[in-house]
Tab-separated table of N, CA and C in Angstrom:
chain	number	residue	atom	x	y	z
D	1	MET	N	-3.259	-55.220	55.972
D	1	MET	CA	-4.635	-55.612	56.192
D	1	MET	C	-4.896	-57.028	55.671
D	2	ALA	N	-4.088	-57.495	54.753
D	2	ALA	CA	-4.273	-58.843	54.202
D	2	ALA	C	-4.169	-59.906	55.291
D	3	ALA	N	-3.285	-59.685	56.259
D	3	ALA	CA	-3.142	-60.653	57.345
D	3	ALA	C	-4.414	-60.733	58.180
D	4	ARG	N	-5.131	-59.639	58.278
D	4	ARG	CA	-6.371	-59.617	59.049
D	4	ARG	C	-7.525	-60.295	58.300
D	5	LEU	N	-7.343	-60.530	57.017
D	5	LEU	CA	-8.404	-61.129	56.204
D	5	LEU	C	-8.070	-62.543	55.742
D	6	ARG	N	-7.047	-63.144	56.326
D	6	ARG	CA	-6.629	-64.473	55.865
D	6	ARG	C	-7.683	-65.543	56.135
D	7	HIS	N	-8.619	-65.264	57.022
D	7	HIS	CA	-9.688	-66.221	57.322
D	7	HIS	C	-10.732	-66.317	56.207
D	8	LEU	N	-10.721	-65.390	55.261
D	8	LEU	CA	-11.777	-65.340	54.242
D	8	LEU	C	-11.710	-66.474	53.220
D	9	ARG	N	-10.554	-67.048	53.030
D	9	ARG	CA	-10.397	-68.076	51.998
D	9	ARG	C	-11.375	-69.236	52.197
D	10	VAL	N	-11.430	-69.763	53.406
D	10	VAL	CA	-12.280	-70.936	53.668
D	10	VAL	C	-13.768	-70.606	53.503
D	11	PRO	N	-14.291	-69.548	54.126
D	11	PRO	CA	-15.715	-69.256	53.911
D	11	PRO	C	-16.064	-68.928	52.455
D	12	LEU	N	-15.148	-68.302	51.726
D	12	LEU	CA	-15.431	-68.000	50.320
D	12	LEU	C	-15.481	-69.271	49.477
D	13	ILE	N	-14.600	-70.215	49.764
D	13	ILE	CA	-14.641	-71.503	49.054
D	13	ILE	C	-15.938	-72.243	49.379
D	14	VAL	N	-16.294	-72.273	50.656
D	14	VAL	CA	-17.537	-72.930	51.064
D	14	VAL	C	-18.738	-72.257	50.398
D	15	SER	N	-18.724	-70.937	50.327
D	15	SER	CA	-19.819	-70.205	49.682
D	15	SER	C	-19.900	-70.518	48.189
D	16	ALA	N	-18.759	-70.656	47.536
D	16	ALA	CA	-18.749	-70.989	46.108
D	16	ALA	C	-19.332	-72.380	45.866
D	17	VAL	N	-18.950	-73.330	46.702
D	17	VAL	CA	-19.497	-74.690	46.578
D	17	VAL	C	-21.002	-74.668	46.843
D	18	LEU	N	-21.399	-73.945	47.884
D	18	LEU	CA	-22.821	-73.842	48.204
D	18	LEU	C	-23.598	-73.183	47.068
D	19	LEU	N	-23.008	-72.197	46.430
D	19	LEU	CA	-23.662	-71.524	45.303
D	19	LEU	C	-24.005	-72.523	44.200
D	20	VAL	N	-23.051	-73.360	43.854
D	20	VAL	CA	-23.282	-74.357	42.797
D	20	VAL	C	-24.376	-75.336	43.211
D	21	VAL	N	-24.274	-75.856	44.427
D	21	VAL	CA	-25.261	-76.830	44.908
D	21	VAL	C	-26.647	-76.187	45.015
D	22	ALA	N	-26.711	-74.982	45.566
D	22	ALA	CA	-28.001	-74.307	45.752
D	22	ALA	C	-28.669	-73.987	44.419
D	23	VAL	N	-27.890	-73.548	43.445
D	23	VAL	CA	-28.464	-73.244	42.126
D	23	VAL	C	-29.016	-74.519	41.486
D	24	LEU	N	-28.270	-75.609	41.583
D	24	LEU	CA	-28.761	-76.877	41.024
D	24	LEU	C	-30.042	-77.332	41.718
D	25	LEU	N	-30.055	-77.269	43.048
D	25	LEU	CA	-31.262	-77.666	43.781
D	25	LEU	C	-32.424	-76.723	43.483
D	26	GLY	N	-32.134	-75.434	43.416
D	26	GLY	CA	-33.177	-74.463	43.089
D	26	GLY	C	-33.779	-74.725	41.723
D	27	TRP	N	-32.921	-75.080	40.763
D	27	TRP	CA	-33.392	-75.390	39.409
D	27	TRP	C	-34.287	-76.631	39.427
D	28	LEU	N	-33.871	-77.643	40.180
D	28	LEU	CA	-34.661	-78.880	40.250
D	28	LEU	C	-36.000	-78.664	40.935
D	29	VAL	N	-36.030	-77.820	41.955
D	29	VAL	CA	-37.246	-77.631	42.742
D	29	VAL	C	-38.208	-76.634	42.095
D	30	GLU	N	-37.688	-75.489	41.648
D	30	GLU	CA	-38.577	-74.426	41.158
D	30	GLU	C	-38.166	-73.849	39.809
D	31	GLY	N	-37.321	-74.541	39.084
D	31	GLY	CA	-36.939	-74.080	37.754
D	31	GLY	C	-36.015	-72.869	37.786
D	32	ALA	N	-36.139	-72.035	36.768
D	32	ALA	CA	-35.237	-70.885	36.627
D	32	ALA	C	-35.380	-69.892	37.775
D	33	ASP	N	-36.619	-69.660	38.238
D	33	ASP	CA	-36.809	-68.750	39.373
D	33	ASP	C	-36.147	-69.297	40.633
D	34	GLY	N	-36.229	-70.595	40.829
D	34	GLY	CA	-35.583	-71.216	41.982
D	34	GLY	C	-34.076	-71.107	41.918
D	35	ALA	N	-33.519	-71.316	40.736
D	35	ALA	CA	-32.068	-71.192	40.564
D	35	ALA	C	-31.619	-69.755	40.798
D	36	ALA	N	-32.371	-68.800	40.261
D	36	ALA	CA	-32.027	-67.388	40.459
D	36	ALA	C	-32.173	-66.990	41.923
D	37	GLY	N	-33.207	-67.492	42.578
D	37	GLY	CA	-33.401	-67.208	44.000
D	37	GLY	C	-32.271	-67.762	44.844
D	38	ALA	N	-31.855	-68.979	44.536
D	38	ALA	CA	-30.749	-69.588	45.274
D	38	ALA	C	-29.465	-68.800	45.072
D	39	ALA	N	-29.199	-68.416	43.838
D	39	ALA	CA	-27.994	-67.631	43.551
D	39	ALA	C	-28.037	-66.286	44.267
D	40	ALA	N	-29.190	-65.638	44.239
D	40	ALA	CA	-29.324	-64.339	44.905
D	40	ALA	C	-29.148	-64.473	46.412
D	41	GLY	N	-29.719	-65.506	46.999
D	41	GLY	CA	-29.600	-65.707	48.445
D	41	GLY	C	-28.168	-65.915	48.890
D	42	VAL	N	-27.456	-66.788	48.190
D	42	VAL	CA	-26.047	-67.035	48.535
D	42	VAL	C	-25.219	-65.775	48.292
D	43	ALA	N	-25.497	-65.069	47.211
D	43	ALA	CA	-24.729	-63.856	46.889
D	43	ALA	C	-24.931	-62.759	47.929
D	44	VAL	N	-26.166	-62.546	48.368
D	44	VAL	CA	-26.443	-61.503	49.367
D	44	VAL	C	-25.697	-61.794	50.664
D	45	VAL	N	-25.759	-63.036	51.113
D	45	VAL	CA	-25.095	-63.398	52.372
D	45	VAL	C	-23.580	-63.308	52.233
D	46	THR	N	-23.039	-63.848	51.164
D	46	THR	CA	-21.588	-63.821	50.965
D	46	THR	C	-21.080	-62.389	50.881
D	47	PHE	N	-21.761	-61.557	50.122
D	47	PHE	CA	-21.360	-60.158	49.974
D	47	PHE	C	-21.422	-59.420	51.311
D	48	SER	N	-22.469	-59.655	52.088
D	48	SER	CA	-22.596	-58.938	53.360
D	48	SER	C	-21.539	-59.388	54.368
D	49	TYR	N	-21.261	-60.684	54.431
D	49	TYR	CA	-20.217	-61.156	55.345
D	49	TYR	C	-18.839	-60.689	54.893
D	50	LEU	N	-18.621	-60.638	53.600
D	50	LEU	CA	-17.350	-60.152	53.073
D	50	LEU	C	-17.153	-58.683	53.436
D	51	LEU	N	-18.180	-57.875	53.233
D	51	LEU	CA	-18.082	-56.453	53.583
D	51	LEU	C	-17.863	-56.244	55.076
D	52	SER	N	-18.559	-57.006	55.905
D	52	SER	CA	-18.376	-56.826	57.344
D	52	SER	C	-16.986	-57.273	57.780
D	53	SER	N	-16.443	-58.304	57.158
D	53	SER	CA	-15.072	-58.729	57.478
D	53	SER	C	-14.065	-57.651	57.104
D	54	VAL	N	-14.248	-57.041	55.945
D	54	VAL	CA	-13.349	-55.967	55.515
D	54	VAL	C	-13.477	-54.763	56.449
D	55	ALA	N	-14.696	-54.427	56.847
D	55	ALA	CA	-14.901	-53.290	57.745
D	55	ALA	C	-14.236	-53.521	59.099
D	56	VAL	N	-14.374	-54.715	59.647
D	56	VAL	CA	-13.753	-55.017	60.941
D	56	VAL	C	-12.234	-55.034	60.809
D	57	ALA	N	-11.716	-55.582	59.721
D	57	ALA	CA	-10.261	-55.584	59.499
D	57	ALA	C	-9.737	-54.158	59.360
D	58	TRP	N	-10.485	-53.314	58.661
D	58	TRP	CA	-10.084	-51.909	58.535
D	58	TRP	C	-10.056	-51.247	59.907
D	59	ALA	N	-11.097	-51.469	60.703
D	59	ALA	CA	-11.145	-50.868	62.040
D	59	ALA	C	-9.970	-51.337	62.882
D	60	ASP	N	-9.629	-52.610	62.783
D	60	ASP	CA	-8.504	-53.151	63.544
D	60	ASP	C	-7.189	-52.530	63.099
D	61	SER	N	-7.066	-52.232	61.817
D	61	SER	CA	-5.819	-51.641	61.324
D	61	SER	C	-5.707	-50.160	61.684
D	62	VAL	N	-6.837	-49.477	61.804
D	62	VAL	CA	-6.826	-48.046	62.113
D	62	VAL	C	-6.749	-47.805	63.619
D	63	LEU	N	-7.675	-48.400	64.350
D	63	LEU	CA	-7.742	-48.219	65.800
D	63	LEU	C	-8.419	-49.451	66.393
D	64	PRO	N	-7.648	-50.353	66.986
D	64	PRO	CA	-8.224	-51.603	67.487
D	64	PRO	C	-9.408	-51.422	68.443
D	65	LYS	N	-9.488	-50.278	69.108
D	65	LYS	CA	-10.617	-50.044	70.012
D	65	LYS	C	-11.941	-49.921	69.257
D	66	LEU	N	-11.877	-49.723	67.950
D	66	LEU	CA	-13.089	-49.606	67.132
D	66	LEU	C	-13.683	-50.950	66.725
D	67	VAL	N	-12.958	-52.029	66.935
D	67	VAL	CA	-13.381	-53.335	66.414
D	67	VAL	C	-14.769	-53.725	66.914
D	68	LEU	N	-15.018	-53.609	68.206
D	68	LEU	CA	-16.323	-54.003	68.744
D	68	LEU	C	-17.435	-53.124	68.178
D	69	THR	N	-17.202	-51.827	68.142
D	69	THR	CA	-18.214	-50.907	67.624
D	69	THR	C	-18.517	-51.186	66.154
D	70	VAL	N	-17.477	-51.320	65.351
D	70	VAL	CA	-17.671	-51.594	63.923
D	70	VAL	C	-18.299	-52.973	63.727
D	71	GLY	N	-17.863	-53.953	64.507
D	71	GLY	CA	-18.441	-55.292	64.408
D	71	GLY	C	-19.932	-55.299	64.707
D	72	LEU	N	-20.329	-54.615	65.774
D	72	LEU	CA	-21.755	-54.551	66.111
D	72	LEU	C	-22.546	-53.767	65.068
D	73	ALA	N	-21.962	-52.682	64.580
D	73	ALA	CA	-22.646	-51.879	63.555
D	73	ALA	C	-22.840	-52.680	62.270
D	74	THR	N	-21.820	-53.418	61.859
D	74	THR	CA	-21.964	-54.213	60.636
D	74	THR	C	-22.953	-55.359	60.838
D	75	TYR	N	-23.010	-55.898	62.050
D	75	TYR	CA	-23.971	-56.957	62.360
D	75	TYR	C	-25.399	-56.432	62.208
D	76	VAL	N	-25.665	-55.275	62.803
D	76	VAL	CA	-26.998	-54.679	62.705
D	76	VAL	C	-27.317	-54.326	61.255
D	77	LEU	N	-26.358	-53.726	60.565
D	77	LEU	CA	-26.565	-53.349	59.166
D	77	LEU	C	-26.812	-54.581	58.291
D	78	LYS	N	-26.027	-55.627	58.533
D	78	LYS	CA	-26.144	-56.848	57.733
D	78	LYS	C	-27.542	-57.453	57.841
D	79	PHE	N	-28.028	-57.618	59.046
D	79	PHE	CA	-29.332	-58.251	59.198
D	79	PHE	C	-30.473	-57.305	58.840
D	80	SER	N	-30.229	-56.012	58.914
D	80	SER	CA	-31.214	-55.051	58.401
D	80	SER	C	-31.321	-55.177	56.883
D	81	ILE	N	-30.179	-55.307	56.227
D	81	ILE	CA	-30.181	-55.494	54.771
D	81	ILE	C	-30.884	-56.796	54.404
D	82	PHE	N	-30.610	-57.864	55.164
D	82	PHE	CA	-31.301	-59.131	54.911
D	82	PHE	C	-32.814	-58.922	54.977
D	83	GLY	N	-33.272	-58.222	56.010
D	83	GLY	CA	-34.704	-57.975	56.175
D	83	GLY	C	-35.285	-57.147	55.047
D	84	VAL	N	-34.594	-56.070	54.677
D	84	VAL	CA	-35.071	-55.206	53.592
D	84	VAL	C	-35.152	-55.992	52.283
D	85	VAL	N	-34.126	-56.779	52.001
D	85	VAL	CA	-34.125	-57.581	50.770
D	85	VAL	C	-35.295	-58.565	50.778
D	86	MET	N	-35.493	-59.240	51.893
D	86	MET	CA	-36.572	-60.229	51.954
D	86	MET	C	-37.945	-59.578	51.816
D	87	PHE	N	-38.162	-58.441	52.487
D	87	PHE	CA	-39.455	-57.762	52.366
D	87	PHE	C	-39.684	-57.240	50.952
D	88	ALA	N	-38.636	-56.717	50.332
D	88	ALA	CA	-38.767	-56.204	48.960
D	88	ALA	C	-39.097	-57.333	47.988
D	89	VAL	N	-38.419	-58.459	48.147
D	89	VAL	CA	-38.681	-59.594	47.257
D	89	VAL	C	-40.072	-60.162	47.522
D	90	ALA	N	-40.463	-60.239	48.793
D	90	ALA	CA	-41.794	-60.757	49.124
D	90	ALA	C	-42.888	-59.859	48.547
D	91	ALA	N	-42.677	-58.556	48.589
D	91	ALA	CA	-43.673	-57.615	48.062
D	91	ALA	C	-43.802	-57.708	46.542
D	92	SER	N	-42.732	-58.150	45.897
D	92	SER	CA	-42.769	-58.234	44.431
D	92	SER	C	-43.538	-59.455	43.939
D	93	GLY	N	-43.722	-60.438	44.821
D	93	GLY	CA	-44.421	-61.653	44.422
D	93	GLY	C	-43.585	-62.604	43.581
D	94	TRP	N	-42.277	-62.423	43.596
D	94	TRP	CA	-41.372	-63.243	42.791
D	94	TRP	C	-41.421	-64.701	43.230
D	95	ALA	N	-41.408	-65.611	42.292
D	95	ALA	CA	-41.512	-67.044	42.575
D	95	ALA	C	-40.247	-67.629	43.205
D	96	GLY	N	-39.127	-66.919	43.141
D	96	GLY	CA	-37.882	-67.437	43.698
D	96	GLY	C	-37.667	-67.112	45.163
D	97	LEU	N	-38.693	-66.548	45.819
D	97	LEU	CA	-38.550	-66.121	47.215
D	97	LEU	C	-38.208	-67.275	48.156
D	98	ARG	N	-38.886	-68.397	48.011
D	98	ARG	CA	-38.634	-69.524	48.929
D	98	ARG	C	-37.209	-70.036	48.819
D	99	THR	N	-36.739	-70.222	47.600
D	99	THR	CA	-35.369	-70.721	47.452
D	99	THR	C	-34.357	-69.663	47.869
D	100	MET	N	-34.687	-68.397	47.673
D	100	MET	CA	-33.790	-67.335	48.126
D	100	MET	C	-33.675	-67.351	49.650
D	101	ALA	N	-34.797	-67.471	50.334
D	101	ALA	CA	-34.785	-67.517	51.796
D	101	ALA	C	-34.015	-68.738	52.297
D	102	ALA	N	-34.270	-69.892	51.695
D	102	ALA	CA	-33.562	-71.110	52.100
D	102	ALA	C	-32.066	-70.981	51.842
D	103	ALA	N	-31.706	-70.393	50.707
D	103	ALA	CA	-30.287	-70.208	50.386
D	103	ALA	C	-29.628	-69.227	51.344
D	104	MET	N	-30.356	-68.189	51.751
D	104	MET	CA	-29.795	-67.231	52.710
D	104	MET	C	-29.533	-67.896	54.055
D	105	ILE	N	-30.457	-68.727	54.491
D	105	ILE	CA	-30.266	-69.439	55.759
D	105	ILE	C	-29.078	-70.392	55.647
D	106	CYS	N	-29.041	-71.181	54.583
D	106	CYS	CA	-27.941	-72.135	54.392
D	106	CYS	C	-26.599	-71.421	54.256
D	107	ALA	N	-26.575	-70.317	53.526
D	107	ALA	CA	-25.323	-69.580	53.334
D	107	ALA	C	-24.827	-68.974	54.641
D	108	THR	N	-25.747	-68.492	55.469
D	108	THR	CA	-25.355	-67.937	56.769
D	108	THR	C	-24.753	-69.022	57.648
D	109	VAL	N	-25.426	-70.158	57.728
D	109	VAL	CA	-24.909	-71.275	58.534
D	109	VAL	C	-23.576	-71.762	57.972
D	110	ALA	N	-23.467	-71.866	56.659
D	110	ALA	CA	-22.228	-72.340	56.034
D	110	ALA	C	-21.077	-71.375	56.293
D	111	TRP	N	-21.311	-70.065	56.133
D	111	TRP	CA	-20.249	-69.077	56.350
D	111	TRP	C	-19.769	-69.119	57.800
D	112	VAL	N	-20.705	-69.101	58.732
D	112	VAL	CA	-20.329	-69.091	60.152
D	112	VAL	C	-19.605	-70.382	60.514
D	113	THR	N	-20.082	-71.510	60.028
D	113	THR	CA	-19.426	-72.791	60.305
D	113	THR	C	-18.017	-72.816	59.730
D	114	ALA	N	-17.845	-72.342	58.516
D	114	ALA	CA	-16.514	-72.309	57.894
D	114	ALA	C	-15.572	-71.391	58.659
D	115	GLN	N	-16.086	-70.262	59.110
D	115	GLN	CA	-15.240	-69.330	59.856
D	115	GLN	C	-14.860	-69.909	61.218
D	116	VAL	N	-15.800	-70.557	61.876
D	116	VAL	CA	-15.496	-71.199	63.161
D	116	VAL	C	-14.485	-72.314	62.955
D	117	TRP	N	-14.660	-73.133	61.913
D	117	TRP	CA	-13.711	-74.212	61.624
D	117	TRP	C	-12.318	-73.634	61.408
D	118	TRP	N	-12.224	-72.563	60.596
D	118	TRP	CA	-10.923	-71.937	60.338
D	118	TRP	C	-10.309	-71.440	61.641
D	119	THR	N	-11.111	-70.823	62.487
D	119	THR	CA	-10.605	-70.285	63.753
D	119	THR	C	-10.064	-71.402	64.637
D	120	PHE	N	-10.764	-72.529	64.699
D	120	PHE	CA	-10.290	-73.649	65.512
D	120	PHE	C	-9.000	-74.246	64.960
D	121	LYS	N	-8.838	-74.242	63.649
D	121	LYS	CA	-7.647	-74.825	63.027
D	121	LYS	C	-6.471	-73.851	62.944
D	122	ALA	N	-6.741	-72.562	63.019
D	122	ALA	CA	-5.672	-71.562	62.899
D	122	ALA	C	-4.776	-71.599	64.131
D	123	LYS	N	-3.534	-71.358	63.895
D	123	LYS	CA	-2.584	-71.325	65.005
D	123	LYS	C	-2.411	-69.861	65.417
D	124	ILE	N	-3.352	-69.416	66.234
D	124	ILE	CA	-3.360	-68.032	66.695
D	124	ILE	C	-2.979	-68.034	68.174
D	125	PRO	N	-1.908	-67.329	68.541
D	125	PRO	CA	-1.539	-67.294	69.957
D	125	PRO	C	-2.593	-66.533	70.771
D	126	TYR	N	-2.872	-67.045	71.944
D	126	TYR	CA	-3.861	-66.416	72.812
D	126	TYR	C	-3.235	-65.396	73.750
D	127	VAL	N	-1.930	-65.387	73.795
D	127	VAL	CA	-1.200	-64.435	74.636
D	127	VAL	C	-0.132	-63.774	73.779
D	128	GLU	N	0.353	-62.646	74.233
D	128	GLU	CA	1.446	-61.982	73.536
D	128	GLU	C	2.712	-62.817	73.698
D	129	ILE	N	3.333	-63.138	72.599
D	129	ILE	CA	4.584	-63.884	72.638
D	129	ILE	C	5.707	-62.863	72.598
D	130	PRO	N	6.511	-62.816	73.667
D	130	PRO	CA	7.582	-61.815	73.691
D	130	PRO	C	8.618	-62.107	72.605
D	131	SER	N	9.045	-61.067	71.926
D	131	SER	CA	10.084	-61.249	70.906
D	131	SER	C	11.436	-61.299	71.586
D	132	LYS	N	12.352	-62.058	71.008
D	132	LYS	CA	13.670	-62.228	71.628
D	132	LYS	C	14.653	-61.257	71.069
């Protein structure tokens, strides 16, 4: 299964860099609540993308026909969790909501961009290469 998850290195590094930058910006803009909101936003997105990657890799290792179903299910679950988290935080009146929302948007764009970049740079054959 490790071979199916080799793409995770780049998005995780990008997420770690974004975490540091977002926390610093959050601190400058809204103080401790802003820093905590930024950290929470990046963490929620990174954790959800990591879990969905593991779920899809597991499905591919068990039964490749499950990949689309598991991928769509994790997509729906992921954005449902994003919504639940945002509504719960908004209802609490927490001051870090704005930076959390901004960090979630930035982390989503950063993760997807890093994964697309990795995919373009990876040497993945598009056809079955016959073994000799």
